[in-house]
């Protein structure tokens, strides 16, 4: 018997916080901070939440450490609701500097990972939960089972508790963004690895991200950069239509799901001649170079569509900044070719990883090398 847990739906779009809402909250919070600091930690958090609620009711403010303590952190959290993650990051970007606190987005991992939970007269510890993992298309899939016998009438309750514990053990971003399907099983599948207690899983998770999925979260060095060029044909294309040319930045996989590169920007520019195509490429390459210089974005792939449009896809830290820079560079290099910019919030890098998985599966099956290079 198995039970699939509901997956977080990234297609849901939350109402974005305005700059006025963000500024108003931090202004109110800063004004009340001296009073908050006179309270015990628990009351500090309760009162801080009351200050935040009128401005961002779906978010919460937590305190790691104690008021006025060196190294204390103010943490903005959405309690794992990925639809609100963009607002979390916007609120943190708008935070002022505080003398005693650093402001961070998302709950970090619990320091003591071998802990127990008590809910409704039932106790479950991290050592009671076994976790196995596998590659679920560039993110981590999990299978969970219990080490101890759970009374039948408490199974659903125990699964709910294990889910909460997993969130605390991995931290908010890792659990919500880098974990995909989670399934409770009576027996582990043949294609999973691990089956270790939850208390030791964070180190296993990190090693799998680094060694198997290839996530260093560092920008690739120029000498190690890998690109793949191949012909692709849209499903709706007829046999007479020319294929699209996809140039895929394979090395960008090292950055996939990095929290500060969570906005997907697609910039399309039309062309009608080789001269115009060269101008379009110069504009898009200039944006790539400008973003990479300060590690504010990375070109994920480009695609020549119907031999009339070149689309360049980036993951960027600040969509407004990158969009303005694209328009500026477009006017500079290709002033006669007005383009189109689309921006979406894609913290799980679905646009990139969908292509990454398909390309590598195809290359593995064919045993052939497509063209490499820009």
Coordinates of C-alpha atoms in Angstrom, one line a residue:
X1 CA 0.0 0.0 0.0
X2 CA 1.3 3.5 -0.8
X3 CA 0.0 7.0 -0.5
X4 CA 1.1 10.0 -2.6
X5 CA 1.2 13.3 -0.8
X6 CA -0.1 16.4 -2.5
X7 CA 2.5 18.2 -4.5
X8 CA 3.1 21.9 -4.2
X9 CA 1.6 23.6 -7.3
X10 CA 4.0 26.1 -8.7
X11 CA 1.4 27.1 -11.3
X12 CA -0.6 28.9 -8.7
X13 CA 0.3 32.6 -8.8
X14 CA 0.0 34.7 -5.6
X15 CA -0.9 38.4 -5.7
X16 CA 2.5 40.1 -5.6
X17 CA 3.4 42.5 -2.8
X18 CA 3.8 46.1 -3.9
X19 CA 6.8 48.2 -3.1
X20 CA 4.4 50.3 -1.0
X21 CA 3.3 47.3 1.1
X22 CA 6.9 46.2 1.6
X23 CA 8.1 49.7 2.6
X24 CA 5.1 50.2 4.9
X25 CA 5.8 46.9 6.8
X26 CA 9.4 47.5 7.4
X27 CA 8.7 51.1 8.5
X28 CA 6.1 49.8 11.0
X29 CA 8.3 47.0 12.2
X30 CA 11.3 49.3 12.6
X31 CA 9.2 51.8 14.6
X32 CA 8.0 49.0 17.0
X33 CA 11.3 47.1 17.2
X34 CA 12.4 48.7 20.5
X35 CA 9.2 47.5 22.2
X36 CA 9.5 44.1 20.6
X37 CA 13.0 43.7 21.9
X38 CA 11.8 44.1 25.5
X39 CA 9.7 40.9 25.1
X40 CA 10.7 37.2 25.4
X41 CA 11.4 35.4 22.1
X42 CA 8.0 33.8 21.8
X43 CA 6.1 37.0 22.4
X44 CA 8.6 38.9 20.1
X45 CA 7.5 36.5 17.3
X46 CA 3.8 36.8 18.0
X47 CA 3.9 40.5 18.1
X48 CA 6.1 40.7 14.9
X49 CA 3.5 38.6 13.1
X50 CA 0.8 41.0 14.1
X51 CA 2.8 43.8 12.6
X52 CA 3.3 41.9 9.4
X53 CA -0.3 40.5 9.0
X54 CA -1.9 43.7 7.6
X55 CA 0.7 44.0 4.9
X56 CA 1.4 40.4 4.0
X57 CA -1.2 38.1 5.6
X58 CA 0.2 34.9 3.9
X59 CA 3.7 35.4 5.3
X60 CA 5.2 35.1 8.8
X61 CA 8.2 36.5 10.6
X62 CA 10.3 34.2 12.8
X63 CA 13.3 34.8 15.0
X64 CA 16.3 32.5 15.1
X65 CA 18.2 33.4 18.3
X66 CA 17.1 35.9 20.9
X67 CA 16.2 39.6 20.7
X68 CA 19.3 41.8 20.5
X69 CA 21.5 38.7 20.5
X70 CA 24.6 38.7 18.3
X71 CA 24.0 36.6 15.2
X72 CA 20.2 36.6 15.6
X73 CA 18.2 36.3 12.4
X74 CA 14.8 37.5 11.3
X75 CA 13.4 34.9 9.0
X76 CA 10.5 35.6 6.5
X77 CA 8.6 32.4 5.8
X78 CA 5.7 31.2 3.7
X79 CA 5.4 27.9 5.7
X80 CA 6.3 26.0 2.5
X81 CA 3.6 27.6 0.3
X82 CA 5.7 28.0 -2.9
X83 CA 3.0 30.3 -4.4
X84 CA 4.2 32.9 -1.9
X85 CA 7.9 32.3 -2.3
X86 CA 8.3 35.3 -4.7
X87 CA 6.8 37.5 -2.0
X88 CA 9.1 36.2 0.6
X89 CA 12.1 37.1 -1.5
X90 CA 10.7 40.5 -2.4
X91 CA 10.1 41.3 1.3
X92 CA 13.6 40.3 2.2
X93 CA 15.1 42.3 -0.7
X94 CA 13.3 45.4 0.7
X95 CA 14.5 45.0 4.3
X96 CA 16.6 47.7 5.9
X97 CA 19.8 47.1 7.7
X98 CA 19.4 46.3 11.4
X99 CA 22.1 46.5 14.1
X100 CA 21.4 43.2 15.7
X101 CA 19.6 41.1 13.0
X102 CA 20.3 39.7 9.6
X103 CA 17.2 39.2 7.5
X104 CA 16.8 35.9 5.7
X105 CA 14.3 34.3 3.4
X106 CA 12.9 30.9 4.4
X107 CA 13.2 28.7 7.5
X108 CA 16.6 27.0 7.8
X109 CA 17.2 23.5 8.8
X110 CA 16.6 22.4 12.4
X111 CA 19.9 22.4 14.3
X112 CA 19.1 19.2 16.2
X113 CA 18.0 16.8 13.4
X114 CA 17.4 13.8 15.7
X115 CA 14.3 15.2 17.5
X116 CA 10.9 13.8 18.4
X117 CA 7.4 15.3 17.9
X118 CA 4.4 14.8 20.2
X119 CA 1.0 15.4 18.6
X120 CA -2.4 14.1 19.8
X121 CA -0.8 11.7 22.4
X122 CA 1.4 10.2 19.7
X123 CA 5.2 10.4 19.6
X124 CA 7.4 10.1 16.5
X125 CA 11.1 10.6 16.3
X126 CA 13.3 11.2 13.3
X127 CA 14.9 7.8 13.8
X128 CA 11.5 6.2 13.4
X129 CA 11.2 7.5 9.8
X130 CA 13.3 5.9 7.0
X131 CA 14.0 7.9 3.8
X132 CA 15.1 6.6 0.4
X133 CA 15.8 8.9 -2.5
X134 CA 16.1 8.9 -6.3
X135 CA 16.5 11.3 -9.3
X136 CA 13.0 12.5 -10.2
X137 CA 13.9 14.5 -13.3
X138 CA 16.6 16.7 -11.8
X139 CA 14.9 17.1 -8.4
X140 CA 14.9 14.6 -5.6
X141 CA 12.1 12.1 -5.3
X142 CA 11.5 10.4 -1.9
X143 CA 10.0 7.2 -0.5
X144 CA 9.3 7.1 3.2
X145 CA 8.6 4.2 5.5
X146 CA 8.4 3.7 9.3
X147 CA 11.0 1.9 11.3
X148 CA 8.6 1.1 14.1
X149 CA 5.1 -0.4 14.0
X150 CA 2.4 2.2 13.8
X151 CA -1.1 1.4 15.0
X152 CA -3.5 1.2 12.1
X153 CA -5.7 4.0 13.4
X154 CA -2.6 6.3 13.7
X155 CA -1.1 5.7 10.3
X156 CA -2.4 8.8 8.6
X157 CA -1.5 10.9 11.6
X158 CA 2.0 9.5 11.7
X159 CA 2.4 10.3 8.0
X160 CA 1.3 13.8 8.6
X161 CA 3.9 14.2 11.4
X162 CA 6.6 12.7 9.3
X163 CA 5.9 15.2 6.5
X164 CA 6.2 18.1 9.0
X165 CA 9.5 16.6 10.4
X166 CA 10.9 16.3 6.9
X167 CA 10.2 20.0 6.3
X168 CA 12.0 20.9 9.5
X169 CA 15.0 18.6 8.8
X170 CA 15.6 19.8 5.2
X171 CA 14.6 23.4 5.6
X172 CA 11.9 25.4 3.7
X173 CA 13.6 25.9 0.4
X174 CA 15.1 22.5 0.0
X175 CA 11.9 20.7 0.9
X176 CA 9.6 22.9 -1.2
X177 CA 11.7 23.5 -4.2
X178 CA 14.3 20.7 -4.5
X179 CA 12.1 17.8 -3.4
X180 CA 9.6 16.5 -5.9
X181 CA 7.3 13.5 -5.4
X182 CA 7.1 12.1 -1.8
X183 CA 5.4 8.7 -1.3
X184 CA 4.9 6.6 1.8
X185 CA 5.5 2.9 1.1
X186 CA 5.3 -0.4 2.9
X187 CA 8.4 -1.6 1.0
X188 CA 11.0 0.4 -0.9
X189 CA 11.3 0.3 -4.6
X190 CA 14.3 -1.3 -6.4
X191 CA 15.4 2.0 -8.0
X192 CA 15.8 4.0 -4.8
X193 CA 18.9 4.6 -2.7
X194 CA 19.4 5.0 1.0
X195 CA 16.6 3.9 3.3
X196 CA 18.3 5.7 6.1
X197 CA 16.8 7.4 9.2
X198 CA 15.5 10.9 8.7
X199 CA 18.0 12.1 11.4
X200 CA 20.9 11.5 9.0
X201 CA 19.2 12.3 5.7
X202 CA 20.3 16.0 5.3
X203 CA 24.0 15.0 4.6
X204 CA 22.8 12.3 2.2
X205 CA 20.5 14.8 0.5
X206 CA 23.3 17.3 0.0
X207 CA 25.7 14.7 -1.3
X208 CA 23.1 13.4 -3.8
X209 CA 22.5 17.0 -5.0
X210 CA 26.2 17.6 -5.4
X211 CA 27.5 14.3 -6.7
X212 CA 24.5 12.8 -8.6
X213 CA 22.5 15.8 -9.8
X214 CA 25.6 17.9 -10.4
X215 CA 24.6 20.9 -8.3
X216 CA 27.6 22.8 -7.0
X217 CA 25.5 26.0 -7.1
X218 CA 28.6 27.8 -8.4
X219 CA 28.7 29.6 -11.8
X220 CA 30.6 27.4 -14.3
X221 CA 34.1 28.4 -15.2
X222 CA 34.5 29.5 -18.8
X223 CA 37.0 26.6 -19.5
X224 CA 34.5 24.1 -18.2
X225 CA 31.4 25.5 -19.9
X226 CA 29.4 22.9 -22.0
X227 CA 26.8 23.7 -24.7
X228 CA 24.7 21.3 -26.7
X229 CA 23.3 22.3 -30.1
X230 CA 20.5 20.2 -31.7
X231 CA 17.6 20.4 -34.1
X232 CA 14.1 20.2 -32.5
X233 CA 10.7 20.2 -34.1
X234 CA 7.6 21.6 -32.4
X235 CA 4.7 19.2 -32.1
X236 CA 2.5 21.4 -34.2
X237 CA 5.1 21.8 -37.0
X238 CA 4.4 20.3 -40.4
X239 CA 7.0 18.2 -42.3
X240 CA 7.8 21.1 -44.5
X241 CA 8.6 23.5 -41.7
X242 CA 12.3 24.1 -40.9
X243 CA 13.3 22.7 -37.5
X244 CA 14.1 24.9 -34.6
X245 CA 17.8 25.1 -33.5
X246 CA 18.2 24.7 -29.8
X247 CA 21.5 25.8 -28.1
X248 CA 21.4 24.4 -24.6
X249 CA 23.6 25.5 -21.8
X250 CA 24.3 22.2 -20.2
X251 CA 26.6 23.6 -17.5
X252 CA 23.8 25.7 -16.2
X253 CA 22.6 22.6 -14.4
X254 CA 25.1 23.3 -11.7
X255 CA 23.0 26.4 -10.8
X256 CA 19.5 24.8 -11.1
X257 CA 17.2 25.7 -8.2
X258 CA 19.6 28.2 -6.7
X259 CA 17.4 30.5 -4.6
X260 CA 18.7 33.8 -5.9
X261 CA 18.1 32.8 -9.5
X262 CA 14.5 31.9 -9.4
X263 CA 13.0 34.2 -12.1
X264 CA 12.8 32.9 -15.7
X265 CA 13.1 35.5 -18.4
X266 CA 12.4 34.7 -22.0
X267 CA 13.5 37.4 -24.6
X268 CA 12.3 36.9 -28.2
X269 CA 13.7 39.1 -31.0
X270 CA 12.6 38.7 -34.6
X271 CA 15.0 38.8 -37.6
X272 CA 14.6 38.8 -41.4
X273 CA 18.2 38.6 -42.6
X274 CA 21.6 37.4 -41.5
X275 CA 22.5 41.0 -40.6
X276 CA 19.5 41.3 -38.3
X277 CA 20.2 37.8 -36.8
X278 CA 23.7 38.9 -36.0
X279 CA 22.3 42.1 -34.3
X280 CA 19.9 40.0 -32.3
X281 CA 22.6 37.6 -31.2
X282 CA 24.8 40.5 -30.2
X283 CA 22.0 42.0 -28.0
X284 CA 21.3 38.7 -26.3
X285 CA 24.9 37.8 -25.8
X286 CA 25.5 41.3 -24.3
X287 CA 22.7 40.6 -21.7
X288 CA 24.3 37.2 -21.0
X289 CA 27.7 38.9 -20.4
X290 CA 26.3 41.7 -18.3
X291 CA 24.4 39.3 -16.0
X292 CA 27.2 36.8 -15.7
X293 CA 29.7 39.5 -14.8
X294 CA 28.1 40.1 -11.4
X295 CA 26.5 36.6 -11.2
X296 CA 23.0 38.1 -11.5
X297 CA 21.8 35.7 -14.1
X298 CA 22.7 32.9 -16.5
X299 CA 21.7 32.1 -20.1
X300 CA 20.0 28.7 -19.9
X301 CA 19.3 28.1 -23.6
X302 CA 18.5 29.9 -26.9
X303 CA 16.2 28.7 -29.6
X304 CA 16.0 29.7 -33.3
X305 CA 12.3 29.5 -34.0
X306 CA 11.0 29.0 -37.5
X307 CA 14.1 30.8 -38.8
X308 CA 12.5 34.1 -38.0
X309 CA 12.9 34.6 -34.2
X310 CA 15.6 34.0 -31.7
X311 CA 14.5 33.4 -28.2
X312 CA 17.0 33.6 -25.3
X313 CA 16.1 32.1 -21.9
X314 CA 17.7 33.3 -18.7
X315 CA 17.4 32.7 -15.0
X316 CA 17.9 35.9 -13.1
X317 CA 17.9 37.3 -9.6
X318 CA 15.9 40.4 -10.3
X319 CA 13.4 40.3 -13.2
X320 CA 12.8 44.0 -13.3
X321 CA 16.5 44.8 -13.5
X322 CA 17.1 42.1 -16.2
X323 CA 14.1 43.2 -18.2
X324 CA 15.2 46.9 -18.2
X325 CA 18.8 45.8 -19.2
X326 CA 17.4 43.7 -22.0
X327 CA 15.4 46.6 -23.4
X328 CA 18.5 48.9 -23.1
X329 CA 20.7 46.4 -24.9
X330 CA 18.1 45.7 -27.5
X331 CA 17.8 49.4 -28.4
X332 CA 21.6 49.5 -28.6
X333 CA 22.3 46.5 -30.8
X334 CA 19.0 45.8 -32.6
X335 CA 17.0 49.0 -32.6
X336 CA 14.9 48.0 -35.6
X337 CA 13.7 44.8 -34.0
X338 CA 11.3 45.4 -31.2
X339 CA 11.3 42.2 -29.0
X340 CA 9.1 40.6 -26.5
X341 CA 10.0 39.8 -22.9
X342 CA 8.1 37.2 -20.8
X343 CA 8.9 36.8 -17.1
X344 CA 7.7 34.0 -14.8
X345 CA 8.7 32.7 -11.3
X346 CA 10.3 29.3 -11.7
X347 CA 12.2 28.4 -8.5
X348 CA 12.3 24.7 -9.4
X349 CA 13.8 25.5 -12.9
X350 CA 11.1 23.5 -14.6
X351 CA 11.7 25.2 -17.9
X352 CA 15.3 24.2 -17.9
X353 CA 15.1 20.8 -16.2
X354 CA 12.4 19.6 -18.6
X355 CA 14.8 20.2 -21.5
X356 CA 17.8 18.9 -19.5
X357 CA 16.1 15.6 -18.8
X358 CA 14.8 15.1 -22.3
X359 CA 18.1 15.9 -23.9
X360 CA 20.1 13.6 -21.7
X361 CA 17.6 10.8 -22.0
X362 CA 17.8 11.1 -25.8
X363 CA 21.6 11.2 -25.8
X364 CA 21.8 8.2 -23.6
X365 CA 19.4 6.2 -25.7
X366 CA 21.0 7.2 -29.0
X367 CA 24.6 6.9 -27.8
X368 CA 25.3 9.8 -30.1
X369 CA 26.9 13.2 -29.6
X370 CA 25.0 16.2 -30.9
X371 CA 26.9 19.3 -31.8
X372 CA 28.7 21.1 -28.9
X373 CA 29.3 24.8 -28.7
X374 CA 27.7 28.2 -28.7

